[in-house]
Coordinates of C-alpha atoms in Angstrom, one line a residue:
X1 CA 119.3 107.7 83.0
X2 CA 119.9 109.0 79.7
X3 CA 119.9 105.9 77.9
X4 CA 116.3 105.5 79.5
X5 CA 114.9 109.1 78.7
X6 CA 116.4 108.1 75.0
X7 CA 114.4 105.0 74.9
X8 CA 111.1 106.7 76.1
X9 CA 111.7 109.1 73.5
X10 CA 112.2 106.3 70.8
X11 CA 108.8 105.1 71.9
X12 CA 107.1 108.3 71.6
X13 CA 108.2 108.9 68.5
X14 CA 108.2 105.8 66.6
X15 CA 107.4 105.3 63.0
X16 CA 103.8 104.5 63.8
X17 CA 101.4 105.9 61.0
X18 CA 100.9 109.3 61.6
X19 CA 97.9 111.2 61.0
X20 CA 97.4 111.5 57.3
X21 CA 99.7 108.8 56.8
X22 CA 97.4 105.6 56.0
X23 CA 99.9 103.6 54.2
X24 CA 103.1 104.3 55.3
X25 CA 105.7 101.6 54.0
X26 CA 109.1 102.8 55.6
X27 CA 111.1 100.0 53.6
X28 CA 109.5 100.8 50.3
X29 CA 109.8 104.4 49.6
X30 CA 110.9 105.1 46.1
X31 CA 113.4 107.9 45.3
X32 CA 111.6 109.7 43.1
X33 CA 109.1 110.1 46.3
X34 CA 112.1 111.0 48.7
X35 CA 113.0 114.1 46.1
X36 CA 109.5 115.4 45.9
X37 CA 109.0 114.4 42.1
X38 CA 106.1 112.2 42.0
X39 CA 103.6 112.5 39.8
X40 CA 99.7 113.7 40.5
X41 CA 97.0 113.9 38.1
X42 CA 99.0 113.9 35.1
X43 CA 101.1 116.7 36.5
X44 CA 105.1 116.4 36.9
X45 CA 106.1 118.9 39.7
X46 CA 109.9 118.8 39.4
X47 CA 110.7 120.8 42.9
X48 CA 112.6 119.3 46.2
X49 CA 109.9 120.4 48.4
X50 CA 108.3 117.9 50.7
X51 CA 104.4 118.6 50.3
X52 CA 103.1 118.0 53.8
X53 CA 99.8 116.0 54.4
X54 CA 96.4 117.6 56.1
X55 CA 97.1 118.0 59.9
X56 CA 94.9 119.0 62.4
X57 CA 97.6 120.3 64.7
X58 CA 98.5 123.6 63.5
X59 CA 94.7 124.7 63.7
X60 CA 94.5 123.2 67.2
X61 CA 97.9 124.9 68.3
X62 CA 96.7 128.4 67.1
X63 CA 93.4 127.8 68.9
X64 CA 95.1 126.7 72.0
X65 CA 97.3 129.8 71.9
X66 CA 94.2 132.1 71.8
X67 CA 92.8 130.3 74.6
X68 CA 96.0 130.6 76.7
X69 CA 96.1 134.4 76.1
X70 CA 92.3 134.5 77.3
X71 CA 92.9 132.5 80.1
X72 CA 96.0 134.7 81.2
X73 CA 93.8 138.1 81.0
X74 CA 90.8 136.1 82.8
X75 CA 93.2 135.2 85.4
X76 CA 95.1 138.3 86.0
X77 CA 91.4 140.3 86.1
X78 CA 90.6 137.8 88.7
X79 CA 87.7 135.8 87.0
X80 CA 86.4 132.4 88.7
X81 CA 86.9 130.5 85.2
X82 CA 90.7 132.2 84.4
X83 CA 92.3 129.6 86.4
X84 CA 90.3 126.5 84.7
X85 CA 90.6 128.2 80.9
X86 CA 94.3 128.9 81.6
X87 CA 95.0 125.1 82.6
X88 CA 93.0 123.6 79.9
X89 CA 94.4 125.9 77.0
X90 CA 98.1 124.8 78.3
X91 CA 97.3 121.1 78.2
X92 CA 95.7 121.3 74.5
X93 CA 98.5 123.4 73.2
X94 CA 101.3 120.8 75.1
X95 CA 99.1 117.7 73.3
X96 CA 98.7 120.0 69.8
X97 CA 102.1 120.6 69.8
X98 CA 103.7 117.2 70.8
X99 CA 101.8 115.6 68.2
X100 CA 102.7 118.1 65.8
X101 CA 106.5 117.6 66.6
X102 CA 106.3 114.2 66.5
X103 CA 105.0 114.5 62.9
X104 CA 107.4 116.6 62.0
X105 CA 110.2 114.1 63.6
X106 CA 108.7 111.0 61.5
X107 CA 108.6 112.9 58.0
X108 CA 112.4 113.6 58.6
X109 CA 113.4 109.9 59.5
X110 CA 111.1 109.2 56.5
X111 CA 113.3 111.0 54.1
X112 CA 111.2 113.9 53.5
X113 CA 113.3 116.7 54.5
X114 CA 115.3 117.2 51.5
X115 CA 118.4 119.9 51.5
X116 CA 116.4 122.3 50.3
X117 CA 113.4 121.5 53.0
X118 CA 116.2 121.9 55.5
X119 CA 117.4 125.3 54.0
X120 CA 114.0 126.4 54.4
X121 CA 113.8 125.0 58.2
X122 CA 117.2 127.2 58.7
X123 CA 115.5 130.4 57.3
X124 CA 112.3 129.8 59.1
X125 CA 114.1 129.6 62.5
X126 CA 116.4 132.8 61.8
X127 CA 113.0 134.5 60.9
X128 CA 111.3 133.3 64.0
X129 CA 114.4 134.9 66.3
X130 CA 114.2 137.9 64.1
X131 CA 110.7 138.5 65.2
X132 CA 111.4 137.3 68.9
X133 CA 114.4 139.9 69.1
X134 CA 111.9 142.5 67.9
X135 CA 109.5 141.6 70.4
X136 CA 112.5 141.7 73.3
X137 CA 113.5 145.2 71.9
X138 CA 110.1 146.4 72.5
X139 CA 109.9 145.2 76.2
X140 CA 113.4 146.7 76.9
X141 CA 112.6 149.9 75.2
X142 CA 109.4 150.4 77.5
X143 CA 111.9 149.6 80.6
X144 CA 114.5 152.3 79.4
X145 CA 112.0 155.1 78.4
X146 CA 110.7 154.7 82.0
X147 CA 113.9 154.7 83.5
X148 CA 115.6 157.5 81.5
X149 CA 112.2 159.9 81.9
X150 CA 111.0 159.1 85.1
X151 CA 107.5 161.1 85.9
X152 CA 106.2 162.5 88.8
X153 CA 104.0 159.4 89.4
X154 CA 106.6 157.6 90.5
X155 CA 108.6 160.0 92.2
X156 CA 110.9 161.3 89.5
X157 CA 113.2 158.6 90.8
X158 CA 114.3 155.2 89.2
X159 CA 113.9 152.9 90.5
X160 CA 110.6 154.3 91.7
X161 CA 109.9 155.7 95.2
X162 CA 109.2 152.8 97.5
X163 CA 110.3 150.1 95.1
X164 CA 113.0 147.7 96.4
X165 CA 115.1 146.2 93.4
X166 CA 116.4 142.7 93.0
X167 CA 119.8 142.7 94.3
X168 CA 122.0 141.6 90.9
X169 CA 124.7 140.5 92.7
X170 CA 122.9 137.0 94.1
X171 CA 120.6 134.7 92.0
X172 CA 120.6 137.2 88.9
X173 CA 124.4 136.5 88.7
X174 CA 124.3 132.9 89.7
X175 CA 121.7 132.8 86.8
X176 CA 123.8 134.3 84.4
X177 CA 126.9 131.8 85.4
X178 CA 124.6 128.9 84.6
X179 CA 123.4 130.2 81.3
X180 CA 127.4 130.9 80.4
X181 CA 127.9 127.2 81.1
X182 CA 124.8 125.9 79.1
X183 CA 126.4 128.4 76.4
X184 CA 129.7 126.0 76.1
X185 CA 127.8 122.7 76.7
X186 CA 125.4 123.5 73.9
X187 CA 128.0 124.0 71.5
X188 CA 130.1 120.8 72.8
X189 CA 126.7 118.8 72.0
X190 CA 126.5 120.1 68.6
X191 CA 130.2 119.7 67.7
X192 CA 130.0 116.2 69.2
X193 CA 126.8 115.5 66.8
X194 CA 128.9 116.5 64.0
X195 CA 131.8 114.4 64.7
X196 CA 129.3 111.3 65.1
X197 CA 130.0 110.8 68.9
X198 CA 126.4 110.2 70.2
X199 CA 127.4 109.4 73.6
X200 CA 129.0 112.8 74.3
X201 CA 126.6 114.6 72.5
X202 CA 123.9 113.1 74.9
X203 CA 125.9 113.8 77.9
X204 CA 126.4 117.7 77.2
X205 CA 122.4 117.8 76.1
X206 CA 121.6 116.5 79.4
X207 CA 124.0 119.3 81.3
X208 CA 122.4 121.8 79.1
X209 CA 119.0 120.7 80.1
X210 CA 119.9 120.4 83.6
X211 CA 121.2 124.1 83.5
X212 CA 118.3 125.2 81.9
X213 CA 116.1 123.5 84.6
X214 CA 118.1 125.2 87.3
X215 CA 117.8 128.6 85.8
X216 CA 114.0 128.1 86.0
X217 CA 114.0 127.0 89.5
X218 CA 116.3 129.9 91.1
X219 CA 114.2 132.4 89.0
X220 CA 111.3 131.1 90.5
X221 CA 112.7 131.6 93.9
X222 CA 113.9 135.0 92.9
X223 CA 110.1 136.0 92.2
X224 CA 109.0 134.6 95.4
X225 CA 111.4 136.6 97.6
X226 CA 111.0 139.8 95.3
X227 CA 109.7 142.8 97.4
X228 CA 107.9 144.5 94.4
X229 CA 104.7 143.1 92.3
X230 CA 103.6 143.0 88.6
X231 CA 101.4 146.2 90.1
X232 CA 104.2 148.2 91.3
X233 CA 104.5 151.1 89.2
X234 CA 105.9 150.8 85.7
X235 CA 109.2 149.2 87.2
X236 CA 107.5 146.0 88.3
X237 CA 105.1 145.5 85.1
X238 CA 108.1 145.8 82.7
X239 CA 110.5 144.1 84.9
X240 CA 108.0 141.0 85.1
X241 CA 107.2 141.1 81.5
X242 CA 111.0 141.0 80.5
X243 CA 112.1 138.6 82.8
X244 CA 109.0 136.6 82.9
X245 CA 109.0 136.1 78.8
X246 CA 112.8 135.4 79.0
X247 CA 111.7 132.5 81.4
X248 CA 109.6 130.9 79.3
X249 CA 111.8 131.0 76.1
X250 CA 114.2 129.3 78.4
X251 CA 111.6 126.8 79.2
X252 CA 110.7 126.2 75.7
X253 CA 114.5 126.0 74.8
X254 CA 115.3 123.1 77.3
X255 CA 112.4 121.3 76.1
X256 CA 113.5 121.8 72.6
X257 CA 116.7 120.0 73.7
X258 CA 115.2 117.7 75.7
X259 CA 113.2 116.3 72.4
X260 CA 116.8 116.2 70.7
X261 CA 118.0 114.1 73.5
X262 CA 115.1 111.9 73.4
X263 CA 115.4 111.0 69.6
X264 CA 119.1 111.3 69.4
X265 CA 119.1 107.1 69.4
X266 CA 117.3 107.2 66.4
X267 CA 119.1 110.1 64.5
X268 CA 121.8 109.2 62.0
X269 CA 125.3 110.3 63.3
X270 CA 126.6 113.6 61.6
X271 CA 125.0 116.8 60.8
X272 CA 121.5 117.0 62.6
X273 CA 118.9 119.9 61.8
X274 CA 116.9 119.6 64.5
X275 CA 120.0 120.3 66.8
X276 CA 121.4 122.8 65.1
X277 CA 118.2 125.0 65.1
X278 CA 117.8 124.1 68.8
X279 CA 121.6 125.3 69.7
X280 CA 120.5 128.0 67.8
X281 CA 117.8 129.3 69.4
X282 CA 119.6 128.2 73.0
X283 CA 122.4 130.9 72.0
X284 CA 119.8 133.6 71.2
X285 CA 118.2 133.1 74.8
X286 CA 121.6 133.3 76.3
X287 CA 122.3 136.7 74.3
X288 CA 118.6 137.8 75.6
X289 CA 119.7 137.4 79.1
X290 CA 122.8 139.0 79.0
X291 CA 120.9 142.2 78.2
X292 CA 118.4 141.9 80.3
X293 CA 120.9 141.2 83.3
X294 CA 123.2 144.4 82.0
X295 CA 120.2 146.8 81.7
X296 CA 117.4 145.6 83.8
X297 CA 119.1 144.3 86.8
X298 CA 122.3 146.3 86.7
X299 CA 121.9 149.4 85.3
X300 CA 118.2 149.6 85.8
X301 CA 117.9 148.4 89.5
X302 CA 121.2 150.3 90.9
X303 CA 119.9 152.8 93.8
X304 CA 121.1 156.2 93.6
X305 CA 124.1 157.3 96.2
X306 CA 122.7 158.9 99.1
X307 CA 123.8 162.4 99.7
X308 CA 123.5 165.2 102.4
X309 CA 120.2 167.1 101.7
X310 CA 118.5 169.8 103.9
X311 CA 114.7 169.4 103.7
X312 CA 112.4 172.3 103.9
X313 CA 109.2 170.3 103.3
X314 CA 107.0 167.3 104.1
X315 CA 107.7 165.9 100.7
X316 CA 111.4 166.0 101.0
X317 CA 111.0 164.4 104.5
X318 CA 109.0 161.6 103.0
X319 CA 111.4 161.0 100.1
X320 CA 114.4 160.8 102.3
X321 CA 113.0 158.3 104.7
X322 CA 111.6 156.1 101.8
X323 CA 115.0 156.2 100.1
X324 CA 116.7 155.3 103.5
X325 CA 114.6 152.4 104.2
X326 CA 115.0 151.5 100.8
X327 CA 118.8 151.3 100.8
X328 CA 118.7 149.7 104.2
X329 CA 116.5 146.6 102.8
X330 CA 118.7 146.4 99.9
X331 CA 121.8 146.1 101.3
X332 CA 121.0 144.2 104.3
X333 CA 119.9 141.0 102.3
X334 CA 121.8 137.7 102.2
X335 CA 124.9 138.2 100.0
X336 CA 125.3 136.1 96.7
X337 CA 127.5 133.4 98.5
X338 CA 125.0 132.8 101.5
X339 CA 122.1 132.1 98.8
X340 CA 124.3 129.7 96.3
X341 CA 125.3 127.9 99.6

C-alpha cells in the first residue's frame, strides 16, 4: 500500500511544466542556472538565491483563507450561506495549496534549491513555528486567566458551576500516548532518510501518519461525547479553541508527512529538507499537546474535593446540588481501558 501511495505521489508531483515554466528542459539545465548566476538584460546578479516565477497560488491561497474565516463566522452565526461559503473556501484552499506545494517540489527536483535557499527555508519554518507558539501562548493565557481568577458569572469556581469537564484519564491520555509514539517514529523516519534507507523511512512515515489520523479520530469522538459546548461559559470557549486549533495543526502535520511519503520515491537518498522541516513541525505539535494536556485537561479540568459544608441559603444549596451532580457524572463515566478496548 505504501508503494502504491508513493506511485500516486510521483504522478501528482511529476515533472510536467508548472505554471510559469513554459520551456522546462530537465536534461539541459546549465550549472550557471542552478547556482542562480544567470544574466538578465546585461545585469549579472551573483547570488545563490532562486528567483521564483510568477505564480497565482499565493494570492489564491490568501483569498481562500479569507473566505474560510468569513465562512466560519457566518456558520457560527447560523447564516444560511455559511456552510456553502465554508465548503467552497476549503476546496479552493486545498486546490491552491496543493498546486503551490507541487511547484515548490518541482523547483527542488530541478535543483533550484541551493544550500542558501535551504537555509532560508529552515529559517522560515522556525519563524513560522515561533509565531504559532505565540498564538498558542495567547490561547493558554486566556484559559489560565479565567481559571486562576474565576468571576461571579461562572460561580466563582473552576471548572464553572454546571460544567462537567472531560475526564483526562480516558481519550486525552490515549491521545498523549499516540503522539508520544509518533514523536519517536518521526525521528526514526528522519534518521533512516539520513542514512539513505528509503524503505525504513517510508515505514516509519506511514506509522507516524497513522498515529496522527488515530489522534484526530479520537479527538472527534471526545468532542462528540463531551458534556459541554463551545457556548458553555469561558471554559467551553477556551477549551475548544485550544484543543481545536491544536487538532487542526495535527491534520496539517500528517498531511505534510503524507506529501513527504508520496514524493519519497523521487527524492535523493540522504538529507531531505522537506522531511527535516516536516519532522520539526511535528515535534512542535507534540510539545504543544503536552502543554495542553497538562494545563487544560489535568490541571484545568480537575474537580474540587467535596467537603462538609453547612448551607444557610438557597444559593449554597444550589451550588452543592450542582457540584454533587457534576462529581457523579464525572466519576461514573467508563474508564480509560473500557474506551481503549
